[in-house]
mmCIF file of C-alpha atoms and ligand atoms in Angstrom:
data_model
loop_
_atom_site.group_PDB
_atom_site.id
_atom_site.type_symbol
_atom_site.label_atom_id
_atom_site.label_comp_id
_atom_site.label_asym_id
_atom_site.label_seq_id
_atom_site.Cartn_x
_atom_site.Cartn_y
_atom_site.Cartn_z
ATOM 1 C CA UNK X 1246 0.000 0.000 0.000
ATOM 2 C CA UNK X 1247 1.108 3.430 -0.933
ATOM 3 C CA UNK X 1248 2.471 5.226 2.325
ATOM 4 C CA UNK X 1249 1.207 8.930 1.361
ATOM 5 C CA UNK X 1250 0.599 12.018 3.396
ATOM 6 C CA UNK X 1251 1.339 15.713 2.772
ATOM 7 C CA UNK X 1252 2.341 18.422 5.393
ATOM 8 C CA UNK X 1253 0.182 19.604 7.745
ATOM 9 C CA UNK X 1254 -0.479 22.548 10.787
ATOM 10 C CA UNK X 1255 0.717 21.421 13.977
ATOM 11 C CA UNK X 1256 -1.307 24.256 15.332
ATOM 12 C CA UNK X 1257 -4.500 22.396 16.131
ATOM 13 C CA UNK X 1258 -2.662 19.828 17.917
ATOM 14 C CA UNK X 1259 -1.377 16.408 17.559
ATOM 15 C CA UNK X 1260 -4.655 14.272 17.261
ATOM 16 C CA UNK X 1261 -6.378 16.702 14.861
ATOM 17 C CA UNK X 1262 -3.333 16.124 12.048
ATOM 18 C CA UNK X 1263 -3.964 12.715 12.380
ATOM 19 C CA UNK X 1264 -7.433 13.785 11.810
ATOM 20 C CA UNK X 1265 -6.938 15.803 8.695
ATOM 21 C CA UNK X 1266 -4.510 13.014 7.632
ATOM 22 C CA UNK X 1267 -7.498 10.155 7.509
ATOM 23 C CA UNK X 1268 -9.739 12.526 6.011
ATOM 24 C CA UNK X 1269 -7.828 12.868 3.062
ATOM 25 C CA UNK X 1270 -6.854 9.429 2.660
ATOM 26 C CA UNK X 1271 -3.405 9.832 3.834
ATOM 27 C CA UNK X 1272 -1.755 7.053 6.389
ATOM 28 C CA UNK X 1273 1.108 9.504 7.443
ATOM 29 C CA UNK X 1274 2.110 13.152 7.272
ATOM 30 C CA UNK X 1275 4.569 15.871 7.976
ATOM 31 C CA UNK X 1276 4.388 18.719 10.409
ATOM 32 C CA UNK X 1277 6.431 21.457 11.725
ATOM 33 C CA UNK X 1278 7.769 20.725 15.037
ATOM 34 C CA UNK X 1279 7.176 24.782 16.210
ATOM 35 C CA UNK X 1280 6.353 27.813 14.215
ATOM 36 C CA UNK X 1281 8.686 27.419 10.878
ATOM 37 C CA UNK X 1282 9.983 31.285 11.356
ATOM 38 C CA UNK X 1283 10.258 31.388 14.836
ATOM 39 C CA UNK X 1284 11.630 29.472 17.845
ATOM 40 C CA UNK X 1285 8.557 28.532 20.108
ATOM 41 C CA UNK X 1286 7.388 25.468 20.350
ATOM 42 C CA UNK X 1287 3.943 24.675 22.722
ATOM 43 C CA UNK X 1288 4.201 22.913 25.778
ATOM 44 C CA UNK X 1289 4.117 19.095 25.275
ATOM 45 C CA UNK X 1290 0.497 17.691 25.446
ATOM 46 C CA UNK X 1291 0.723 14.564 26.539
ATOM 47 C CA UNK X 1292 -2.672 13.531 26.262
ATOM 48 C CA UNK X 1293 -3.115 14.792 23.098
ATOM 49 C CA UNK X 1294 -0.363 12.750 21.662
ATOM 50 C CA UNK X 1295 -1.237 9.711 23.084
ATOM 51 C CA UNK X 1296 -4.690 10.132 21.464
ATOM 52 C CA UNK X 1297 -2.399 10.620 18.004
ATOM 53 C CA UNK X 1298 -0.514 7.384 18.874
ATOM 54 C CA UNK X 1299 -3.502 5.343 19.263
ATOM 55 C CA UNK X 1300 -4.778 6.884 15.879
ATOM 56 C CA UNK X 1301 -2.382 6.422 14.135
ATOM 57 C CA UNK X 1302 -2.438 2.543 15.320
ATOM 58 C CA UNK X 1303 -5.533 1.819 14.838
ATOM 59 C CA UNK X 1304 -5.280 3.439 11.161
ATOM 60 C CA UNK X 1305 -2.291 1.797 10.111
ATOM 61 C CA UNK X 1306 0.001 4.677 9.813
ATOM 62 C CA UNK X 1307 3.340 4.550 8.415
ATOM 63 C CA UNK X 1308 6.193 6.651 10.211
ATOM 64 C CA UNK X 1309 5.095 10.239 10.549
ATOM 65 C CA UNK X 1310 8.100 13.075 9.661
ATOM 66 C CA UNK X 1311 9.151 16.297 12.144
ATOM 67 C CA UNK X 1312 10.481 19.120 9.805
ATOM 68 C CA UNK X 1313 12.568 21.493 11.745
ATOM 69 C CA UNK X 1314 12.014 25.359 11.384
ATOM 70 C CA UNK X 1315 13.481 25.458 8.030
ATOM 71 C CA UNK X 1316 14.973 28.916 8.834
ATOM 72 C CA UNK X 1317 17.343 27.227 11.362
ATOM 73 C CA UNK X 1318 20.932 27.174 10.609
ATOM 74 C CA UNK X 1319 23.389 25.120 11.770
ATOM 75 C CA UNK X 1320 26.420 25.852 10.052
ATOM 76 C CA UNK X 1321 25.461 29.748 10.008
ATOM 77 C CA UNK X 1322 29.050 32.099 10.809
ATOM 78 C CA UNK X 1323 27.218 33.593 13.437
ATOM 79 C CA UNK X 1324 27.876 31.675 16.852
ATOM 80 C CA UNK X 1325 24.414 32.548 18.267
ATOM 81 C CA UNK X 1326 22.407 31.209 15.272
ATOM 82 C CA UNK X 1327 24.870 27.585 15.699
ATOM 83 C CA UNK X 1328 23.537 27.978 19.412
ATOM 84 C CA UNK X 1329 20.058 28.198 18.682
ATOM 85 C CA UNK X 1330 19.988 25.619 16.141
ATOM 86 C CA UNK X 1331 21.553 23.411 18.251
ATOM 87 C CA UNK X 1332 19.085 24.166 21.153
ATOM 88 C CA UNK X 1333 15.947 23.829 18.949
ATOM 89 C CA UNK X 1334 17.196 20.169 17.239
ATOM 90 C CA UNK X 1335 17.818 18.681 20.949
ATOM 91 C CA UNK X 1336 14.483 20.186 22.239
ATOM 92 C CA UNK X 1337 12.702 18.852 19.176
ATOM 93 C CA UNK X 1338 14.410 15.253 19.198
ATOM 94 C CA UNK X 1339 13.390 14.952 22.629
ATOM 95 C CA UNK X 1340 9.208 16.262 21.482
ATOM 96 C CA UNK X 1341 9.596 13.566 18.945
ATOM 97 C CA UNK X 1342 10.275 10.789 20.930
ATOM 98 C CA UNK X 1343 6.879 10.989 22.947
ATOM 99 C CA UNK X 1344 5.773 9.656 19.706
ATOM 100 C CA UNK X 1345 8.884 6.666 19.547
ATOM 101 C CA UNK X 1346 10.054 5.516 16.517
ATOM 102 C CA UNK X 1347 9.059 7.888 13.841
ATOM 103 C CA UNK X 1348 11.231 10.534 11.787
ATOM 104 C CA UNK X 1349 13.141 14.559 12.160
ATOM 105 C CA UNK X 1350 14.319 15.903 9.199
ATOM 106 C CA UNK X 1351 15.831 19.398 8.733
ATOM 107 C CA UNK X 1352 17.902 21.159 6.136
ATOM 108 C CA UNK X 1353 21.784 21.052 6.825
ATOM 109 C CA UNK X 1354 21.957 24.973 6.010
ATOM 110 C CA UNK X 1355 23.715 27.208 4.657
ATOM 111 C CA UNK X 1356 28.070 27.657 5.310
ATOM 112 C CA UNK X 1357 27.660 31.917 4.166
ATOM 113 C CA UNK X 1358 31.106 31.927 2.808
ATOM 114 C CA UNK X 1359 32.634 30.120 5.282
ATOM 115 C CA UNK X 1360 33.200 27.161 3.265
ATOM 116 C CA UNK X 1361 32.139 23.750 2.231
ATOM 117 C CA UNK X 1362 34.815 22.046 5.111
ATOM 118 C CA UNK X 1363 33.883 24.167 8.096
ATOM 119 C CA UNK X 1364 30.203 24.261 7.394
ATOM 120 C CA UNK X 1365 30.087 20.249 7.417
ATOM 121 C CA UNK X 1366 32.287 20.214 10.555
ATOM 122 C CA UNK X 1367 29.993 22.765 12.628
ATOM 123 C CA UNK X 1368 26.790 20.466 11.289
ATOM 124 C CA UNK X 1369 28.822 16.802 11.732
ATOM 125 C CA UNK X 1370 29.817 18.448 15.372
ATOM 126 C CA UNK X 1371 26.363 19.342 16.330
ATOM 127 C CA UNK X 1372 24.904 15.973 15.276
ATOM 128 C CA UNK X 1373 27.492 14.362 17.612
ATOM 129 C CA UNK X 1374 26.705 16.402 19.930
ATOM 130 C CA UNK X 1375 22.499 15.709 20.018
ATOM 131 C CA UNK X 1376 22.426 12.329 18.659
ATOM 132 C CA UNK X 1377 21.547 9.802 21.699
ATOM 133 C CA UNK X 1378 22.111 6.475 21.651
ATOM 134 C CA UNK X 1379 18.664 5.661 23.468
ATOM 135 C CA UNK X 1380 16.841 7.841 21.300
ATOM 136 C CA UNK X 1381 14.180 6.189 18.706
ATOM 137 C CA UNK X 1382 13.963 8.937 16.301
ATOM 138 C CA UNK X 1383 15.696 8.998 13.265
ATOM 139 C CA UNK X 1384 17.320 12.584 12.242
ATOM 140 C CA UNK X 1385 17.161 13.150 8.268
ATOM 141 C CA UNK X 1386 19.064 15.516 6.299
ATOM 142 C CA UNK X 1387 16.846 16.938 3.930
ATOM 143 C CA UNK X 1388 19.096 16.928 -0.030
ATOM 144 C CA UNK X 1389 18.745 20.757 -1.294
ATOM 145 C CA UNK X 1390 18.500 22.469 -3.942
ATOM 146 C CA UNK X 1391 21.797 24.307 -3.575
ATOM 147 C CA UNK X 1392 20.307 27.955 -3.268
ATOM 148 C CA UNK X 1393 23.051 30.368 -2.339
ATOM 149 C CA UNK X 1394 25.210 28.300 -0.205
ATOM 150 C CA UNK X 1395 23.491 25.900 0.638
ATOM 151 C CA UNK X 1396 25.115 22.352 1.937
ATOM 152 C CA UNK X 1397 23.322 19.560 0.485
ATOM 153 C CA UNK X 1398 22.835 19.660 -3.380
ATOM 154 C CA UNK X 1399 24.797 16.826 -3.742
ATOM 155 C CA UNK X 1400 25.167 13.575 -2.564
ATOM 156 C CA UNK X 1401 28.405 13.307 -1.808
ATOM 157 C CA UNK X 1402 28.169 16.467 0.699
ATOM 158 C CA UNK X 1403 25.605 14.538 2.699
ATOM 159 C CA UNK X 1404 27.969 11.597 2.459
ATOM 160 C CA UNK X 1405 30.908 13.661 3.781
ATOM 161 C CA UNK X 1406 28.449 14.415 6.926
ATOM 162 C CA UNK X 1407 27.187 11.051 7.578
ATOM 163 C CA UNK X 1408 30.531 9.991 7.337
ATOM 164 C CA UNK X 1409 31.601 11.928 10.032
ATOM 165 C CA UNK X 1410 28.618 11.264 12.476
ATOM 166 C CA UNK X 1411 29.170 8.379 15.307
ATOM 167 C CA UNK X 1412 25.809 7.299 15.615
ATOM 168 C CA UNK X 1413 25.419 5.979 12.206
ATOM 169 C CA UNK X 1414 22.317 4.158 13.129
ATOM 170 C CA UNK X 1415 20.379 7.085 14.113
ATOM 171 C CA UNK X 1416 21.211 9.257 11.136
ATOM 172 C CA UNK X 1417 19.301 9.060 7.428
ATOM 173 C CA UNK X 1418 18.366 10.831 4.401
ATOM 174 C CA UNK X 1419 15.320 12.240 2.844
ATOM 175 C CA UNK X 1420 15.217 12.986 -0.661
ATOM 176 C CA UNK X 1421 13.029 16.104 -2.000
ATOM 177 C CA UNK X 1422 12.273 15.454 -5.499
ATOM 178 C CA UNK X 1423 11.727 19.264 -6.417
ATOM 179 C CA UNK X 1424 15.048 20.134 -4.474
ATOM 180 C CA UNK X 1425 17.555 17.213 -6.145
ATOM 181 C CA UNK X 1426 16.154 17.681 -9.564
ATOM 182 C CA UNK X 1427 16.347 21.749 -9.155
ATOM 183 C CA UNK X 1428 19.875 20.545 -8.008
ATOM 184 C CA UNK X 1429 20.783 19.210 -11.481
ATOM 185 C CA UNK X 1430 19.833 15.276 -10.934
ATOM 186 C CA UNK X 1431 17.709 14.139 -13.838
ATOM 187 C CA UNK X 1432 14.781 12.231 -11.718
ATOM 188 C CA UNK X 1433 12.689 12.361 -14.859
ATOM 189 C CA UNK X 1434 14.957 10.987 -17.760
ATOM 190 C CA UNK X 1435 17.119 8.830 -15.292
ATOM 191 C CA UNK X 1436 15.593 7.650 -12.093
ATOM 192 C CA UNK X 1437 17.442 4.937 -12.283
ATOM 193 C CA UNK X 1438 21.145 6.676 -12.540
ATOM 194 C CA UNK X 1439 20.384 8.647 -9.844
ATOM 195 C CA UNK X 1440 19.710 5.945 -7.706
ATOM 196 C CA UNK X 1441 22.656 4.224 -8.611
ATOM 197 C CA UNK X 1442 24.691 7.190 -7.772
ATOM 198 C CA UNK X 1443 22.659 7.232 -4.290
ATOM 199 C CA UNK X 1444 23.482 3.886 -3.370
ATOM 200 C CA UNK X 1445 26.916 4.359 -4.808
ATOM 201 C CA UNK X 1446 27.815 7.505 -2.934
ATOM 202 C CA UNK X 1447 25.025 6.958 0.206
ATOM 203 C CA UNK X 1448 23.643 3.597 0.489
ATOM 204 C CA UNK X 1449 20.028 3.538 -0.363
ATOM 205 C CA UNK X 1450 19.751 2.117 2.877
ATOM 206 C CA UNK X 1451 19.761 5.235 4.172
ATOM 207 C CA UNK X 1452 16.793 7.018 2.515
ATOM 208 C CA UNK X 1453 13.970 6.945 4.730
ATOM 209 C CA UNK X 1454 11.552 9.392 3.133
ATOM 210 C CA UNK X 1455 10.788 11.070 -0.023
ATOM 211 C CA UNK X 1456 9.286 14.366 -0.109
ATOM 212 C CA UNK X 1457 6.852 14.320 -3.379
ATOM 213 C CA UNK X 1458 7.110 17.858 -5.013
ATOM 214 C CA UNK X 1459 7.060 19.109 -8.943
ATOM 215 C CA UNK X 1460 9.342 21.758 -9.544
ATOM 216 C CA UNK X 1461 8.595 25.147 -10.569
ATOM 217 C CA UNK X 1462 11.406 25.385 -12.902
ATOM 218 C CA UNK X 1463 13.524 23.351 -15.118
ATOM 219 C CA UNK X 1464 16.849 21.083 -14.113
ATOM 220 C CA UNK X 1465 19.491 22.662 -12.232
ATOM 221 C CA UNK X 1466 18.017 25.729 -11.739
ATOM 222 C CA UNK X 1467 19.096 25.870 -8.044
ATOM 223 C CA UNK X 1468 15.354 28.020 -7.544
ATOM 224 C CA UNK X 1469 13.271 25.430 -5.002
ATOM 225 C CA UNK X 1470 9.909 26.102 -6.006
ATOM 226 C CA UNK X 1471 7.575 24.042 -5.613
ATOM 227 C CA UNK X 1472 4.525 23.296 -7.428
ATOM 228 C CA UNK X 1473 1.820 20.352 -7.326
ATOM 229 C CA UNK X 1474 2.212 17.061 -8.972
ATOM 230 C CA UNK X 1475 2.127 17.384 -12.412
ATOM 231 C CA UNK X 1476 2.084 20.991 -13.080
ATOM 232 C CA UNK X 1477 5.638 21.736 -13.174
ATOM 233 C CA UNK X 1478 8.796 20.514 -15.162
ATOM 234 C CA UNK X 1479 9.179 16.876 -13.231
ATOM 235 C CA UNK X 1480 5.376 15.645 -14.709
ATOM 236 C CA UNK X 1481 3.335 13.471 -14.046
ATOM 237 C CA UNK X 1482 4.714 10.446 -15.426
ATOM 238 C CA UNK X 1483 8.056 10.740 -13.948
ATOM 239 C CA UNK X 1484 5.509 10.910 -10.726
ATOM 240 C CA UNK X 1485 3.993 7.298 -11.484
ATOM 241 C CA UNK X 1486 8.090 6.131 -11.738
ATOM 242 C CA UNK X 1487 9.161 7.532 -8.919
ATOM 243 C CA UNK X 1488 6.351 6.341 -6.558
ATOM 244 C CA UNK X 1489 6.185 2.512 -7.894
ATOM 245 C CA UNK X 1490 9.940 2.402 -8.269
ATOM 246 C CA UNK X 1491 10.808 -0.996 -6.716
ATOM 247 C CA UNK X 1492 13.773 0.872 -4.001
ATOM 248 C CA UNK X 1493 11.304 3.586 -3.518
ATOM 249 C CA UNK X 1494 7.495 2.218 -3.201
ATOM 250 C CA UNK X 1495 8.065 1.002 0.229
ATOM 251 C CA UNK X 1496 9.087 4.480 1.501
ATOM 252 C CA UNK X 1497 6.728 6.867 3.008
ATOM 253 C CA UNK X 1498 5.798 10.090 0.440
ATOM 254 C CA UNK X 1499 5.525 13.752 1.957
ATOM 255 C CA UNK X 1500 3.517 16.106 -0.314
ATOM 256 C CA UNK X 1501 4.762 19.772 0.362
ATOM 257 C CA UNK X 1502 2.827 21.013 -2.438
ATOM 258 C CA UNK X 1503 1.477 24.342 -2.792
ATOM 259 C CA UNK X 1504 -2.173 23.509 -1.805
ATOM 260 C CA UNK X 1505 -4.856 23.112 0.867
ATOM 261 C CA UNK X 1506 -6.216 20.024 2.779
ATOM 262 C CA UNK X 1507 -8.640 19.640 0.262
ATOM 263 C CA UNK X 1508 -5.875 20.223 -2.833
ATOM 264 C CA UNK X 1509 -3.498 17.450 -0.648
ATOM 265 C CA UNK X 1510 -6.565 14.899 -1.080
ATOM 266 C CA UNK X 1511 -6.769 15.453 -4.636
ATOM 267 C CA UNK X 1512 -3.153 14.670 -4.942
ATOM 268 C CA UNK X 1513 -3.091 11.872 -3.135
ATOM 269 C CA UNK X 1514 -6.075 10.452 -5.048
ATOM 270 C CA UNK X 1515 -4.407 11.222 -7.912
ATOM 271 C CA UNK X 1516 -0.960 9.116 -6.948
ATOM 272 C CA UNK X 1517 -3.325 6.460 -5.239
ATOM 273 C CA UNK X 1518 -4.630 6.007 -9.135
ATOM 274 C CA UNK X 1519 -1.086 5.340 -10.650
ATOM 275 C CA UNK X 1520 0.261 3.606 -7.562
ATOM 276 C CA UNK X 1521 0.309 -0.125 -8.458
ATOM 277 C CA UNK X 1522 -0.511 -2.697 -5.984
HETATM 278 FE FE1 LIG F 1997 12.443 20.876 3.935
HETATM 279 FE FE1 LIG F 1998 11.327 19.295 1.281
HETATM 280 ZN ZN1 LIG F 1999 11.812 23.129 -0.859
#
């Protein structure tokens, strides 16, 4: 079965995006773990999460996906921003794992100058410095698009982090189809080359999600806008690959497509229709 969800408001709490999720057909989804711009995050509801939990049981649910503030920078020049980062990822590991076993993904930033080398050292030292043994979360570097100065365009620069990171175990990938293709990787002519070159230079062992978003604008562009499935330069063929490709299809599918709950259910609909069981 096609593991499918899109992103949704953390606002209304915990059991209401689980909620929203079913209502649209989805059996997972993605949320911001605070306000995206800003640093507060709402006291842990406990009650309300276990009602999530047992909703996400008794529907099934594949593993749901934290996105960090996406504003956050960990490799930023300025030592206060690397503090702040580094405070929000360990307070939002430790939100995540009152719901155990599920996912944290957030964009490895931007080095401003500084440098390819030290920005991968300041991100490789904070993940050694959050990442728990005990923990059940998995943290995911997002791939990017490889906007200004971005770390993360290419494989081998998440490589060159996950190389570096002790905990191995507790560190993945998740691959944003809008951002990799926008990065130059031809997802729609060659799924299957860039795949290879994943596993070559990652190990497709560790891709644990795939955000599902067309791209504004053609190849390489470097731009990361998004646009919904099928109305931009990836298509909606390359779509249908990408979801039943046999290292893929088992993986759960974020939509961060520009459109509301009721736009999300279309989608999924949509990729429900050319999923094959
Ligand atoms: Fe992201
Ligand atoms: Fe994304
Ligand atoms: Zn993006």
């Amino acid at each position: 079965m096609l593991k499918i969800g899109c992103h949704l408001s953390v606002s209304r709490g915990y059991e209401a995006m689980g909620k929203d999720a079913i209502s649209i057909g989805a059996n997972t989804f993605q949320f911001f773990t605070r306000n995206p711009r800003g640093s507060k995050a709402k006291d842990i509801d406990v009650n309300d999460i276990e009602k999530l939990k047992n909703l996400m049981e008794e529907n099934n649910f594949a593993k749901i996906l934290g996105h960090a503030p996406y504003t956050l920078n960990i490799c930023s020049n300025n030592v206060r921003a690397r503090e702040f980062a580094l405070m929000v990822l360990e307070d939002d590991i430790k939100r995540m794992e009152y719901i155990p076993n599920n996912l944290y993904n957030f964009h490895p930033g931007s080095h401003v100058k500084q440098g390819l080398e030290i920005g991968i050292k300041y991100i490789v030292d904070a993940l050694n410095n959050i990442l728990k043994q005990e923990q059940t979360t998995t943290v995911l570097l997002e791939t990017m698009s490889g906007k200004g100065t971005e770390i993360g365009r290419t494989f081998e620069e998440l490589q060159l982090i996950i190389d570096n990171v002790d905990l191995k175990d507790k560190i993945g990938v998740c691959l944003d189809t809008c951002h990799v293709y926008d990065a130059g990787y031809d997802i729609v002519n060659d799924l299957d080359g860039v795949l290879g070159d994943f596993d070559e230079i990652i190990g497709l062992e560790k891709l644990y999600a795939i955000h599902l978003n067309d791209s504004k604008n053609p190849i390489g562009s470097h731009k990361d806008r998004h646009a919904t499935i099928g109305e931009g330069y990836i298509g909606i063929d390359a779509f249908k690959r990408i979801i039943n490709h046999p290292k893929l299809r088992n993986l759960p599918f974020f939509l961060e497509t520009p459109n509301d709950l009721e736009g999300h259910g279309k989608e999924i609909a949509l990729l429900k229709e050319l999923y094959i069981n």
